[in-house]
mmCIF file of C-alpha atoms and ligand atoms in Angstrom:
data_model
loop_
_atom_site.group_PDB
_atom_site.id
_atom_site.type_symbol
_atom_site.label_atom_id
_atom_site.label_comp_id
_atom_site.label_asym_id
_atom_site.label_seq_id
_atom_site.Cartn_x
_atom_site.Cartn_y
_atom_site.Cartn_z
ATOM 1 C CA UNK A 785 122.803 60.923 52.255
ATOM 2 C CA UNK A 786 120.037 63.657 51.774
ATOM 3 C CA UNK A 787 121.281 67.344 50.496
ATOM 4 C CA UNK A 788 120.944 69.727 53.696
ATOM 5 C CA UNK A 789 118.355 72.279 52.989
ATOM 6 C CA UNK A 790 119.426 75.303 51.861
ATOM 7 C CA UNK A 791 120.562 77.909 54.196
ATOM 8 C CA UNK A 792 118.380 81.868 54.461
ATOM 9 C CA UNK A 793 118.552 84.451 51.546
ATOM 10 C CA UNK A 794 121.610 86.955 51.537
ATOM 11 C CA UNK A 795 119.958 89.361 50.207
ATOM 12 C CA UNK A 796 116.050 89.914 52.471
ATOM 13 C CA UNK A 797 115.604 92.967 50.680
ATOM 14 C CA UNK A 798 111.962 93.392 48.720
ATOM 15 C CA UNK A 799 112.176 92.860 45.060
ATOM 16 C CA UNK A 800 109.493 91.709 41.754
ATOM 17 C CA UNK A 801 108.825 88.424 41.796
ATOM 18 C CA UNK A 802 106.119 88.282 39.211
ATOM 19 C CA UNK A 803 108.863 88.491 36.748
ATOM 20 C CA UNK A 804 108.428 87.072 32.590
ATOM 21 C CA UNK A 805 110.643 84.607 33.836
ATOM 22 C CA UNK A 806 107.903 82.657 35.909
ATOM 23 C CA UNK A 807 104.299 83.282 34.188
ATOM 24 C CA UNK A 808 101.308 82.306 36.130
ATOM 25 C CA UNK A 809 100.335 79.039 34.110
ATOM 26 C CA UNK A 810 96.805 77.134 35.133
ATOM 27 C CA UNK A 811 97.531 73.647 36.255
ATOM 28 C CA UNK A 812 97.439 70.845 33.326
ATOM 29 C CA UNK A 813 95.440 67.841 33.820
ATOM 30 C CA UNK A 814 97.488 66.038 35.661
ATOM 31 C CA UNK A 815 99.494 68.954 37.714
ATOM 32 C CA UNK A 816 98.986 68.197 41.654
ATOM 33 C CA UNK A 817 97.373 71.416 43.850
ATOM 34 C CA UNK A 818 96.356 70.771 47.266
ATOM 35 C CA UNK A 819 95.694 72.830 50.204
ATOM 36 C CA UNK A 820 98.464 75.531 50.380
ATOM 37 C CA UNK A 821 97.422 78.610 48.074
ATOM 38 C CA UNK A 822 101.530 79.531 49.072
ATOM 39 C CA UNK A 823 102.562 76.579 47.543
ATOM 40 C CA UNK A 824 100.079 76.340 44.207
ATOM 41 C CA UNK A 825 100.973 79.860 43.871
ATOM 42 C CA UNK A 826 104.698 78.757 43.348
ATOM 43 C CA UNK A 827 103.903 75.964 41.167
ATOM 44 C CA UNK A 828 101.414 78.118 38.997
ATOM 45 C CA UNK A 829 104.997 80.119 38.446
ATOM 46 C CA UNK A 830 107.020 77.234 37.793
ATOM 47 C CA UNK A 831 108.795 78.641 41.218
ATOM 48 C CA UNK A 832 108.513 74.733 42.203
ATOM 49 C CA UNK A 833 107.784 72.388 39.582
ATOM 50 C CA UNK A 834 104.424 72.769 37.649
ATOM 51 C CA UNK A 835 103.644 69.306 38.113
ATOM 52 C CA UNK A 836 103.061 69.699 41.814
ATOM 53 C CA UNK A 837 106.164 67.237 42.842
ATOM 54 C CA UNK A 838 109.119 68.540 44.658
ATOM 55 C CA UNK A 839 111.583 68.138 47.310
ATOM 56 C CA UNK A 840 112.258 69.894 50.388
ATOM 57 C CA UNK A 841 114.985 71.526 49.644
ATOM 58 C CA UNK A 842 113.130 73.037 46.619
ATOM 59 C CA UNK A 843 110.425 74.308 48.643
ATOM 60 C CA UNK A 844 112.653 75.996 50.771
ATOM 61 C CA UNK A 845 114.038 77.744 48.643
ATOM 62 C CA UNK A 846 111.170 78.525 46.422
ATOM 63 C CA UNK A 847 109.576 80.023 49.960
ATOM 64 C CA UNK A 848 112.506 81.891 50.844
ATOM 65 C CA UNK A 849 113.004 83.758 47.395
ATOM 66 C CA UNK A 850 109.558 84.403 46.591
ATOM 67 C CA UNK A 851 108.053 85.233 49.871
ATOM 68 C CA UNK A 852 110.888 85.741 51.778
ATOM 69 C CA UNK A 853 109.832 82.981 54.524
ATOM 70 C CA UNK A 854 112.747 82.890 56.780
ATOM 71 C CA UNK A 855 114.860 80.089 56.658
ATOM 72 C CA UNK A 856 113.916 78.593 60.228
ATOM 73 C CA UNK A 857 110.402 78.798 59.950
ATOM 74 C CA UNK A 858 110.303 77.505 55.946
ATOM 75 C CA UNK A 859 112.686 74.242 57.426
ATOM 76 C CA UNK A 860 110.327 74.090 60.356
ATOM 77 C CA UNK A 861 107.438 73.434 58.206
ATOM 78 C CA UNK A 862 108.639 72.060 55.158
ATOM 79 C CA UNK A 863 109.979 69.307 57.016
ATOM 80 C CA UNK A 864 107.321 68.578 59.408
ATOM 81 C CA UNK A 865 104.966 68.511 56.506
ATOM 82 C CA UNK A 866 107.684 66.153 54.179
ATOM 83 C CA UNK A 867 107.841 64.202 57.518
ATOM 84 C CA UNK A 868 104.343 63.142 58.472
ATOM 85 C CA UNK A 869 102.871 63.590 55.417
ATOM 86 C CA UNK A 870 103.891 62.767 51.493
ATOM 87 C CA UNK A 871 107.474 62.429 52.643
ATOM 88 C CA UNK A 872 109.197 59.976 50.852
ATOM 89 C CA UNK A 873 111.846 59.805 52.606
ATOM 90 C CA UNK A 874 114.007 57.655 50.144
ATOM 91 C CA UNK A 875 113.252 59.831 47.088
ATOM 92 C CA UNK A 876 113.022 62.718 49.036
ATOM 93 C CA UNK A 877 109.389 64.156 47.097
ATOM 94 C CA UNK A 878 106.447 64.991 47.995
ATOM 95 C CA UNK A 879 103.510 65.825 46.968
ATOM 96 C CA UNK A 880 101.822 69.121 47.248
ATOM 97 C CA UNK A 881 98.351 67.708 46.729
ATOM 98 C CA UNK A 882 96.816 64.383 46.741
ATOM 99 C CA UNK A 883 98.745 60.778 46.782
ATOM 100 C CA UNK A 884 100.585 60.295 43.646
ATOM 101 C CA UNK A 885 102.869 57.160 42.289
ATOM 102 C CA UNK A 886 104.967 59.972 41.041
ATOM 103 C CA UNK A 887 106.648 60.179 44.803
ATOM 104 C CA UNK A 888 108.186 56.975 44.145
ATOM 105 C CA UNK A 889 107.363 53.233 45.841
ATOM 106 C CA UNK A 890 105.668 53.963 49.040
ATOM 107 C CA UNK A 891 107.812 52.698 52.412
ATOM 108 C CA UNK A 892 105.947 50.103 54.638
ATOM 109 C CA UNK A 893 102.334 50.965 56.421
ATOM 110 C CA UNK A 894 101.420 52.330 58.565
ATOM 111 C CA UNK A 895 103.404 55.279 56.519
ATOM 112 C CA UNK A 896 101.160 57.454 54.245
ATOM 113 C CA UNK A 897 102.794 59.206 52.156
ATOM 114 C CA UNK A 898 99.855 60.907 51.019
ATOM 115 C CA UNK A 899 100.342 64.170 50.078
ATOM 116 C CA UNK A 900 99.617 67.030 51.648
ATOM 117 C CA UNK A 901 95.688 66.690 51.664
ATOM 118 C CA UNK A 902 96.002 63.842 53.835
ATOM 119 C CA UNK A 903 93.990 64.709 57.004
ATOM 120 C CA UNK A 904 94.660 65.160 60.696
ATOM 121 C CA UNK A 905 99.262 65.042 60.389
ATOM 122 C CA UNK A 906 99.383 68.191 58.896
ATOM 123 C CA UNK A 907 95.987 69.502 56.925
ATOM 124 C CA UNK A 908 93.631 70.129 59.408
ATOM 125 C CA UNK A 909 90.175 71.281 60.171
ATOM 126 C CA UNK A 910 89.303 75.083 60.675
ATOM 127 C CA UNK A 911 91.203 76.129 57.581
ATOM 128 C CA UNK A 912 90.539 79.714 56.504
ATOM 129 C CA UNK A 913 89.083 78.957 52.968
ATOM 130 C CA UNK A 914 88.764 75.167 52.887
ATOM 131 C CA UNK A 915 86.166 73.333 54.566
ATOM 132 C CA UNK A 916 86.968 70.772 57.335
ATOM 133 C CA UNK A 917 87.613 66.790 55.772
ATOM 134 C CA UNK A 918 83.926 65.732 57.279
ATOM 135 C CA UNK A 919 81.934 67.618 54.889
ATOM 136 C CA UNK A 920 84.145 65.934 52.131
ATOM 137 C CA UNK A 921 86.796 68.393 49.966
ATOM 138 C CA UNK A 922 89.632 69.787 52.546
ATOM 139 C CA UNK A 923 91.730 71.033 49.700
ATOM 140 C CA UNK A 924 90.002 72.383 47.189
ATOM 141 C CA UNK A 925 89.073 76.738 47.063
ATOM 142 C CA UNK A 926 85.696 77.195 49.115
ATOM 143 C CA UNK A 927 83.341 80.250 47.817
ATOM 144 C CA UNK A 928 80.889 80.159 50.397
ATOM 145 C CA UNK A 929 83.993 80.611 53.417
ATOM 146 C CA UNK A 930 85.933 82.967 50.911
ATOM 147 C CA UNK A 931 82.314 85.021 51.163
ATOM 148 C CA UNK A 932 82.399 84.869 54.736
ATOM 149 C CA UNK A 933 86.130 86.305 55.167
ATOM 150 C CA UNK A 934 84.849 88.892 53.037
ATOM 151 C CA UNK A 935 82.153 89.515 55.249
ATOM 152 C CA UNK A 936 84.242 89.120 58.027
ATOM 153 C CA UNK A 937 86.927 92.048 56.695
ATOM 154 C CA UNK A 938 84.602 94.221 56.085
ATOM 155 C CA UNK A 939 83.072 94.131 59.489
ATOM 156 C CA UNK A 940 85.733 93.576 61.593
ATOM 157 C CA UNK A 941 89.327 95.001 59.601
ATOM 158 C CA UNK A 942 88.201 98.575 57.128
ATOM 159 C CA UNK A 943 87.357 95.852 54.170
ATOM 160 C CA UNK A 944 90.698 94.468 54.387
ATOM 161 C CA UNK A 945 92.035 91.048 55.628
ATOM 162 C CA UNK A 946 94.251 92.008 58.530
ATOM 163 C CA UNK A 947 94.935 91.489 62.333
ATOM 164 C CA UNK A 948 91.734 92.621 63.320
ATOM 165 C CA UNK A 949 89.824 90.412 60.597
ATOM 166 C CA UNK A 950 91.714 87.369 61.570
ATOM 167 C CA UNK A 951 91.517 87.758 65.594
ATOM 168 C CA UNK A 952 87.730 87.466 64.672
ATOM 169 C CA UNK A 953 87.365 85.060 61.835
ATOM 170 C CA UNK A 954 90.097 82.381 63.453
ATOM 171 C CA UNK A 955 87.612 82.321 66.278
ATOM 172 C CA UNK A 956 84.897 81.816 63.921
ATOM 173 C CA UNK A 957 85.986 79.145 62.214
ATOM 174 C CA UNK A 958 86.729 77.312 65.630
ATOM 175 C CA UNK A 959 82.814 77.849 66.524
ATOM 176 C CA UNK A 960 81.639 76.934 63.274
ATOM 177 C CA UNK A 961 83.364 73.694 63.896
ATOM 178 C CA UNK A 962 82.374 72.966 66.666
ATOM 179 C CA UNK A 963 78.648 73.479 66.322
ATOM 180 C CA UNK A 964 79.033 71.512 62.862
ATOM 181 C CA UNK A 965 81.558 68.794 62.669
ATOM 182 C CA UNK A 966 81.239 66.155 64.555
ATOM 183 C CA UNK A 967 84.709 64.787 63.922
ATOM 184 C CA UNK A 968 86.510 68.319 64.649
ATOM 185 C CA UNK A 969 89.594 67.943 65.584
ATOM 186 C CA UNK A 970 91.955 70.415 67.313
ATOM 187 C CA UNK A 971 94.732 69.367 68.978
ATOM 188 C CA UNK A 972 98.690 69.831 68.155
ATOM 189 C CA UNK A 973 100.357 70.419 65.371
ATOM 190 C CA UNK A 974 96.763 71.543 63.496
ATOM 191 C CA UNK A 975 96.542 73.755 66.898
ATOM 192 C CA UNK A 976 99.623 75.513 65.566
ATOM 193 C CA UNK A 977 99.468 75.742 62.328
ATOM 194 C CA UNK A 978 95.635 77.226 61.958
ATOM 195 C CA UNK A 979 97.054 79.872 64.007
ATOM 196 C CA UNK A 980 100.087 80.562 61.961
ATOM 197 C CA UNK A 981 97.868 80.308 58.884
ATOM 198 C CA UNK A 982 95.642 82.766 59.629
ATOM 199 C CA UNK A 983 98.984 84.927 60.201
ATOM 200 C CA UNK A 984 100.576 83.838 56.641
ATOM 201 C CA UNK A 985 98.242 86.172 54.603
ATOM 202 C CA UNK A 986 99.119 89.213 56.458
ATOM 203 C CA UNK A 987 102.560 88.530 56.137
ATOM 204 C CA UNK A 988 103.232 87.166 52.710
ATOM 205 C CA UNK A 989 100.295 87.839 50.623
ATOM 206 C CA UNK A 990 100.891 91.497 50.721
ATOM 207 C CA UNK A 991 102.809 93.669 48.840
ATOM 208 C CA UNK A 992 106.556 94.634 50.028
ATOM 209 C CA UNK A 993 106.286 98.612 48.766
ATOM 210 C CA UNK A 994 102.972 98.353 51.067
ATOM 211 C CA UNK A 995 103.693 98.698 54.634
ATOM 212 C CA UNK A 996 100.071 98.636 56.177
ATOM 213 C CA UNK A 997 99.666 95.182 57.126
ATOM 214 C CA UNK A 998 95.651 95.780 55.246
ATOM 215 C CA UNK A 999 95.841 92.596 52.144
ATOM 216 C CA UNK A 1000 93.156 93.185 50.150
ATOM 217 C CA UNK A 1001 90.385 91.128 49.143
ATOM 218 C CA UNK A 1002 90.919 90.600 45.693
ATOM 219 C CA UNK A 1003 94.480 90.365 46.285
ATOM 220 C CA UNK A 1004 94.021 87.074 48.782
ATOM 221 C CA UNK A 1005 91.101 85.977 46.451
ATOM 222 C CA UNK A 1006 93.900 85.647 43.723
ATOM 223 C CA UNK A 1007 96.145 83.582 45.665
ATOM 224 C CA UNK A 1008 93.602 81.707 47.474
ATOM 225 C CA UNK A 1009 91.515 80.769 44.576
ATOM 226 C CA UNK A 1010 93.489 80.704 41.748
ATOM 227 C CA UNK A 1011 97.155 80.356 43.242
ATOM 228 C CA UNK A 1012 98.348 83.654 41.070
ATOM 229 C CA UNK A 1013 100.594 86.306 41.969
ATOM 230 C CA UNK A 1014 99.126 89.978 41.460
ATOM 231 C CA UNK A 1015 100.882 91.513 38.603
ATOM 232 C CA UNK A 1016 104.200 93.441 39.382
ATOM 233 C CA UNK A 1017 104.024 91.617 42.953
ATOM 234 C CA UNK A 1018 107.195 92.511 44.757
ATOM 235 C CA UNK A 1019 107.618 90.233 47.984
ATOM 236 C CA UNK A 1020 108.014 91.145 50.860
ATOM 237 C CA UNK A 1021 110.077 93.685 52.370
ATOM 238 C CA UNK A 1022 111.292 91.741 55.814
ATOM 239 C CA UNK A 1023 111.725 88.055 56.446
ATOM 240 C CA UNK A 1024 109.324 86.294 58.463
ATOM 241 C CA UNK A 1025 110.575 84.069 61.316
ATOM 242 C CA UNK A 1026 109.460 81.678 63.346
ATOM 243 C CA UNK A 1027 109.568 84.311 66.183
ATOM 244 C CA UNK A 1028 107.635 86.564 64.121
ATOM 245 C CA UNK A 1029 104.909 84.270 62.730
ATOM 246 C CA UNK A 1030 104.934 83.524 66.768
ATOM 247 C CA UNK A 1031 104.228 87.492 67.325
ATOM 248 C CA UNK A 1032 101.414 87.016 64.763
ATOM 249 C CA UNK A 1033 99.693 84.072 66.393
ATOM 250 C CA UNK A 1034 99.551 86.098 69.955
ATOM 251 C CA UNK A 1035 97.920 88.840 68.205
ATOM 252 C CA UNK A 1036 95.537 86.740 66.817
ATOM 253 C CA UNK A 1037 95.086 84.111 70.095
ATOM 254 C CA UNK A 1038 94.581 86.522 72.679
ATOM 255 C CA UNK A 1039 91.566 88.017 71.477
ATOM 256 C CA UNK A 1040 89.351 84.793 72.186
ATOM 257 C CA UNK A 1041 92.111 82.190 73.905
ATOM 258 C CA UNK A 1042 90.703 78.406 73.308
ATOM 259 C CA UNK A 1043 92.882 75.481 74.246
ATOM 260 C CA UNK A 1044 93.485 72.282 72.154
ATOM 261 C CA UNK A 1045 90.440 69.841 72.394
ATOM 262 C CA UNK A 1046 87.813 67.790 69.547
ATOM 263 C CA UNK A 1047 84.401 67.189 69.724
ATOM 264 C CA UNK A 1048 83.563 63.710 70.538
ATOM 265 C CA UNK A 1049 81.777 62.208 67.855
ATOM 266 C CA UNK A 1050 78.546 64.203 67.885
ATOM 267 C CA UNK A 1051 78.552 68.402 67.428
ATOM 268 C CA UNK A 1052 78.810 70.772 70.268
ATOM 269 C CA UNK A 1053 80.532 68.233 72.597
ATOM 270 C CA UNK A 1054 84.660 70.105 72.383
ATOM 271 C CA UNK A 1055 86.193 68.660 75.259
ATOM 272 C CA UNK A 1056 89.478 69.392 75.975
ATOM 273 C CA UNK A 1057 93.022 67.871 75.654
ATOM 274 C CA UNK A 1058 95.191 68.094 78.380
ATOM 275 C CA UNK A 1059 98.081 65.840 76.393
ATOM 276 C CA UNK A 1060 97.991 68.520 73.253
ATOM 277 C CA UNK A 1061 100.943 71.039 72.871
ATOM 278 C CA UNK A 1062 99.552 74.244 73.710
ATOM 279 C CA UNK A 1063 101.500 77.585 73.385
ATOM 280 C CA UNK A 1064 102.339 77.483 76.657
ATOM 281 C CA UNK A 1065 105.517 74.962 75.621
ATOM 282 C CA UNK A 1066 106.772 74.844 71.880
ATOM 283 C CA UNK A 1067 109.143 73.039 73.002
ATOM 284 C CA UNK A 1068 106.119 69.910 73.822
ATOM 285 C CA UNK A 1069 104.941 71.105 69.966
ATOM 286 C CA UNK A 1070 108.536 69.415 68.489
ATOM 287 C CA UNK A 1071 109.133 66.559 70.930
ATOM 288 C CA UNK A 1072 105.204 65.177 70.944
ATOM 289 C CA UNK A 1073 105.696 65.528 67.373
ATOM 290 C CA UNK A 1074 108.417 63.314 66.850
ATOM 291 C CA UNK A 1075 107.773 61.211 69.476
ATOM 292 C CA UNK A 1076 104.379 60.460 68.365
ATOM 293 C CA UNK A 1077 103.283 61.738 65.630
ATOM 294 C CA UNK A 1078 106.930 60.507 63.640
ATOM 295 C CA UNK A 1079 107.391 57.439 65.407
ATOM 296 C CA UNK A 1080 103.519 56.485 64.899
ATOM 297 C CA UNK A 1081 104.010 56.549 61.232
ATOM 298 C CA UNK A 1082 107.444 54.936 61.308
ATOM 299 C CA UNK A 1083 107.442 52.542 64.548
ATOM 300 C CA UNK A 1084 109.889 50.026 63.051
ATOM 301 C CA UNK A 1085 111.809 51.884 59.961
ATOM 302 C CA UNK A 1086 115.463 49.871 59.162
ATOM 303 C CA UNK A 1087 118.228 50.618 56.889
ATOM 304 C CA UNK A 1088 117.912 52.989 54.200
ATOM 305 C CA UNK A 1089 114.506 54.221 55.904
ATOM 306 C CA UNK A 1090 116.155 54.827 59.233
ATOM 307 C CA UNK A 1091 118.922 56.916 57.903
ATOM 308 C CA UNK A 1092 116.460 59.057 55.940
ATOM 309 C CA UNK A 1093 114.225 59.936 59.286
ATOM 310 C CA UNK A 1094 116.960 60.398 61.029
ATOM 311 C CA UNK A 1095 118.383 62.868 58.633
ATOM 312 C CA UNK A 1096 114.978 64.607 57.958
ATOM 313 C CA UNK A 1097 114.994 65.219 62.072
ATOM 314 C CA UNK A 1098 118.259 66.439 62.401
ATOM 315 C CA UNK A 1099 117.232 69.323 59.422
ATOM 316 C CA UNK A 1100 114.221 69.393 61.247
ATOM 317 C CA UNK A 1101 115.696 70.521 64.559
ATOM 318 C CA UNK A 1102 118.118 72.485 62.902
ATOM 319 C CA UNK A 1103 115.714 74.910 62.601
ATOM 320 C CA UNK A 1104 114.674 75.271 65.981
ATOM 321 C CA UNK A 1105 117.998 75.123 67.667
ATOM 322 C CA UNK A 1106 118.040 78.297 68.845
ATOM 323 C CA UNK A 1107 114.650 77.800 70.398
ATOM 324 C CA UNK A 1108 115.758 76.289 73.156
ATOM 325 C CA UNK A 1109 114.575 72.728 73.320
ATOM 326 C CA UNK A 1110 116.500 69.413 73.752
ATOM 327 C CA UNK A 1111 116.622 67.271 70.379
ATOM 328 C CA UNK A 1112 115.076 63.973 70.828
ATOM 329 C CA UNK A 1113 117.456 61.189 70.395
ATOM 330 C CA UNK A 1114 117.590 59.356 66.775
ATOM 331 C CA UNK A 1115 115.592 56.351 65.943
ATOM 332 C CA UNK A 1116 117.095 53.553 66.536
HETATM 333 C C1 LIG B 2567 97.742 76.021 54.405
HETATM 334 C C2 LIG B 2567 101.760 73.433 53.798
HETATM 335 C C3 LIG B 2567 104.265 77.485 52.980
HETATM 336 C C4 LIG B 2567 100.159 79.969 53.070
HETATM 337 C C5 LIG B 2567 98.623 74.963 54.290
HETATM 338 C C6 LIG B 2567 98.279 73.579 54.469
HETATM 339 C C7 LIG B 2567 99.395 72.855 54.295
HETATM 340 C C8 LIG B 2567 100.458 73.774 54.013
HETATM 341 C C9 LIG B 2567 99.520 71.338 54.384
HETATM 342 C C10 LIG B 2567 96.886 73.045 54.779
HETATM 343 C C11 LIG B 2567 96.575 73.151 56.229
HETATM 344 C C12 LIG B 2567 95.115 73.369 56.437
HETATM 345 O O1 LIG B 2567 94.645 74.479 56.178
HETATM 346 O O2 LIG B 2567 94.433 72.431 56.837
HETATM 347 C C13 LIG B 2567 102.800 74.308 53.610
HETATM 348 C C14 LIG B 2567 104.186 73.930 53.533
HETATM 349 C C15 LIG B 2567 104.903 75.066 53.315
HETATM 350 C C16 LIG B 2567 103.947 76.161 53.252
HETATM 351 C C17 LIG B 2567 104.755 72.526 53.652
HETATM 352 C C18 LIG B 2567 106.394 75.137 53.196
HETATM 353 C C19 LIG B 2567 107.110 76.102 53.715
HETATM 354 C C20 LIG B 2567 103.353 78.483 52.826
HETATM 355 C C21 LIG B 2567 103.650 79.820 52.355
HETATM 356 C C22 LIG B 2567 102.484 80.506 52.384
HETATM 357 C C23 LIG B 2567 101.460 79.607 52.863
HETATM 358 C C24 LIG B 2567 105.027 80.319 51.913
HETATM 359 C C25 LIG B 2567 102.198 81.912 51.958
HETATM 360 C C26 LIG B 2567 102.873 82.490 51.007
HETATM 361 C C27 LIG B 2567 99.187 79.129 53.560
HETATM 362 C C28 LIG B 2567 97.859 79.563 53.925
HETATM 363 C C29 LIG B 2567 97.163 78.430 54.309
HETATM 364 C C30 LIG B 2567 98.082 77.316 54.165
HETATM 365 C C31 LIG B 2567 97.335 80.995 53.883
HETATM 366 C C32 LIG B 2567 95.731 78.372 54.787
HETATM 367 C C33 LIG B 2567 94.844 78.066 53.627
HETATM 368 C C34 LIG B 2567 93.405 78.120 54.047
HETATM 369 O O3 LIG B 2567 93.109 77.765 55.168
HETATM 370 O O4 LIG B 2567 92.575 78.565 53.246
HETATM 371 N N1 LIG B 2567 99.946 75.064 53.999
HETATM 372 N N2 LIG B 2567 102.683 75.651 53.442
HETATM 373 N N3 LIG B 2567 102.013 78.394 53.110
HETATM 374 N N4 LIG B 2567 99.282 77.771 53.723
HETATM 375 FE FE1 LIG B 2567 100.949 76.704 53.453
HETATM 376 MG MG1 LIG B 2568 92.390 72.129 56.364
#
């Protein structure tokens, strides 16, 4: 049996987390980084191992002490993500980057276990500073969009990246997109998540002793870009939920409300998707998503296998259980 993942922090208070203890070290040769400047960050600190390769239960906790992600939404994601994506669910790794041997042998196809820059489970297009998987690098720091949040935050939020800035560059990205790719893709879970990302900055990248909600620009360039916590960093001050990240993404949403849909194979041509999860019913967000986007991946998983997913969706309920929703039954 898999170890549960750990439970929240005792302690939520804000504290220094740049600390001697965990130096910002550049990736060697052949340490993983992928798309998540949260997660590079930690393994730039040797907060998750440097090489890039962890398990679940070492992300959550990683999250939890150094950004103080709240327990139900770093077990919501970390196991979606470990589910669709690298999981392997026998060895329990994955990969924060690109599709490694280091995960351990690979279960049977059509499985990816891919990492986390695999496209269209969990990386998606529309990402704040990565471009979409068309044009040909979805993981790796993009100048030209880190020049255009800039822009962005200093038209739209005082020079900072905040609620105002991402209300207005979210709906950018979605237009840019759209008149560009002609493979975009936006349907549930990447409908979620490119909300909540645009969110994550605001809420982790900026300093607990600073209570203005304003992350500035050379601030996010250090995470984004070079995965680096500023010096003396203290995280911060409250925990951020589910329910909160949630408060974010209406913020953000309402100022220019889109619903899921993809282009069709040539530019300009978003139609929309009445199947997608929309935020209308989160609920439709975890049972689509283990219903299809789980069971696609796994249609006909036995022994070992089966005990794993079914594990991995029993944590991964866990930490929605007081959302609400039903629990789909196990595999069988
Ligand atoms: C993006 C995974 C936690 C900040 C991503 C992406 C993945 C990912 C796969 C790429 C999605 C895309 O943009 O296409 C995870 C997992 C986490 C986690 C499994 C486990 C809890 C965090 C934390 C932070 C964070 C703690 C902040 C401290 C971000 C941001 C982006 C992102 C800001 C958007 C990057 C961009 O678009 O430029 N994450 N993440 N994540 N993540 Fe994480
Ligand atoms: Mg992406």
């Amino acid at each position: 049996t898999l170890p549960s993942p750990p439970g929240p922090l005792s302690d939520t208070r804000t504290k220094l987390v740049n600390v001697p203890a965990h130096p910002w070290i550049a990736p060697g040769e052949n340490d993983i980084r992928g798309p998540c400047p949260g997660l590079n960050t930690l393994a730039n600190h040797g907060y998750l191992p440097r090489d890039g390769i962890a398990s679940p239960s070492q992300i959550v906790e990683a999250v939890q002490e150094v950004f103080n992600m709240g327990n139900d939404l770093a077990v919501f994601v970390t196991y979606a993500a470990h589910l669709v994506v690298d999981g392997n669910l026998i060895t329990d790794l994955l990969s924060i980057g690109g599709k490694t041997p280091s995960t351990g042998p690979d279960p049977p196809s059509p499985a990816i276990v891919g990492g986390l820059n695999t496209h269209a489970v969990f990386e998606g297009d529309v990402s704040t500073t990565r471009a979409d998987a068309f044009f040909g690098d979805n993981h790796s720091f993009n100048e030209t969009l880190f020049q255009e949040l800039v822009s962005f935050s200093n038209k739209f939020g005082g020079g900072f990246y905040n609620i105002a800035t991402a209300r207005e560059f979210r709906f950018q990205r979605i237009q840019d997109s759209i008149a560009t790719n002609p493979q975009f893709s936006f349907i549930s879970p990447r409908y979620y998540t490119a909300y909540a990302e645009s969110v994550f900055p605001i809420v982790f990248f900026i300093d607990g002793r600073n209570s203005t909600l304003n992350l500035d620009l050379d601030v996010a360039r250090g995470f984004f870009q070079d995965g680096r916590l500023p010096d003396g960093f203290f995280r911060a001050n409250i925990s951020t939920t589910l329910n909160r990240v949630g408060g974010g993404i209406d913020a953000i949403f309402s100022a220019h409300p889109i619903e899921p849909g993809a282009n069709n194979g040539s530019v300009n041509s978003y139609t929309l998707d009445p199947d997608s999860a929309d935020f209308s019913d989160f609920c439709k967000l975890y049972s689509d998503f283990v219903t299809k986007t789980v069971k696609g991946l796994y249609p006909n998983a036995q022994g070992q296998l089966l005990t794993a997913l079914n594990q991995n969706l029993d944590f991964f309920f866990g930490a929605i259980a007081d959302q609400g929703c039903t629990q789909v039954p196990p595999f069988a």
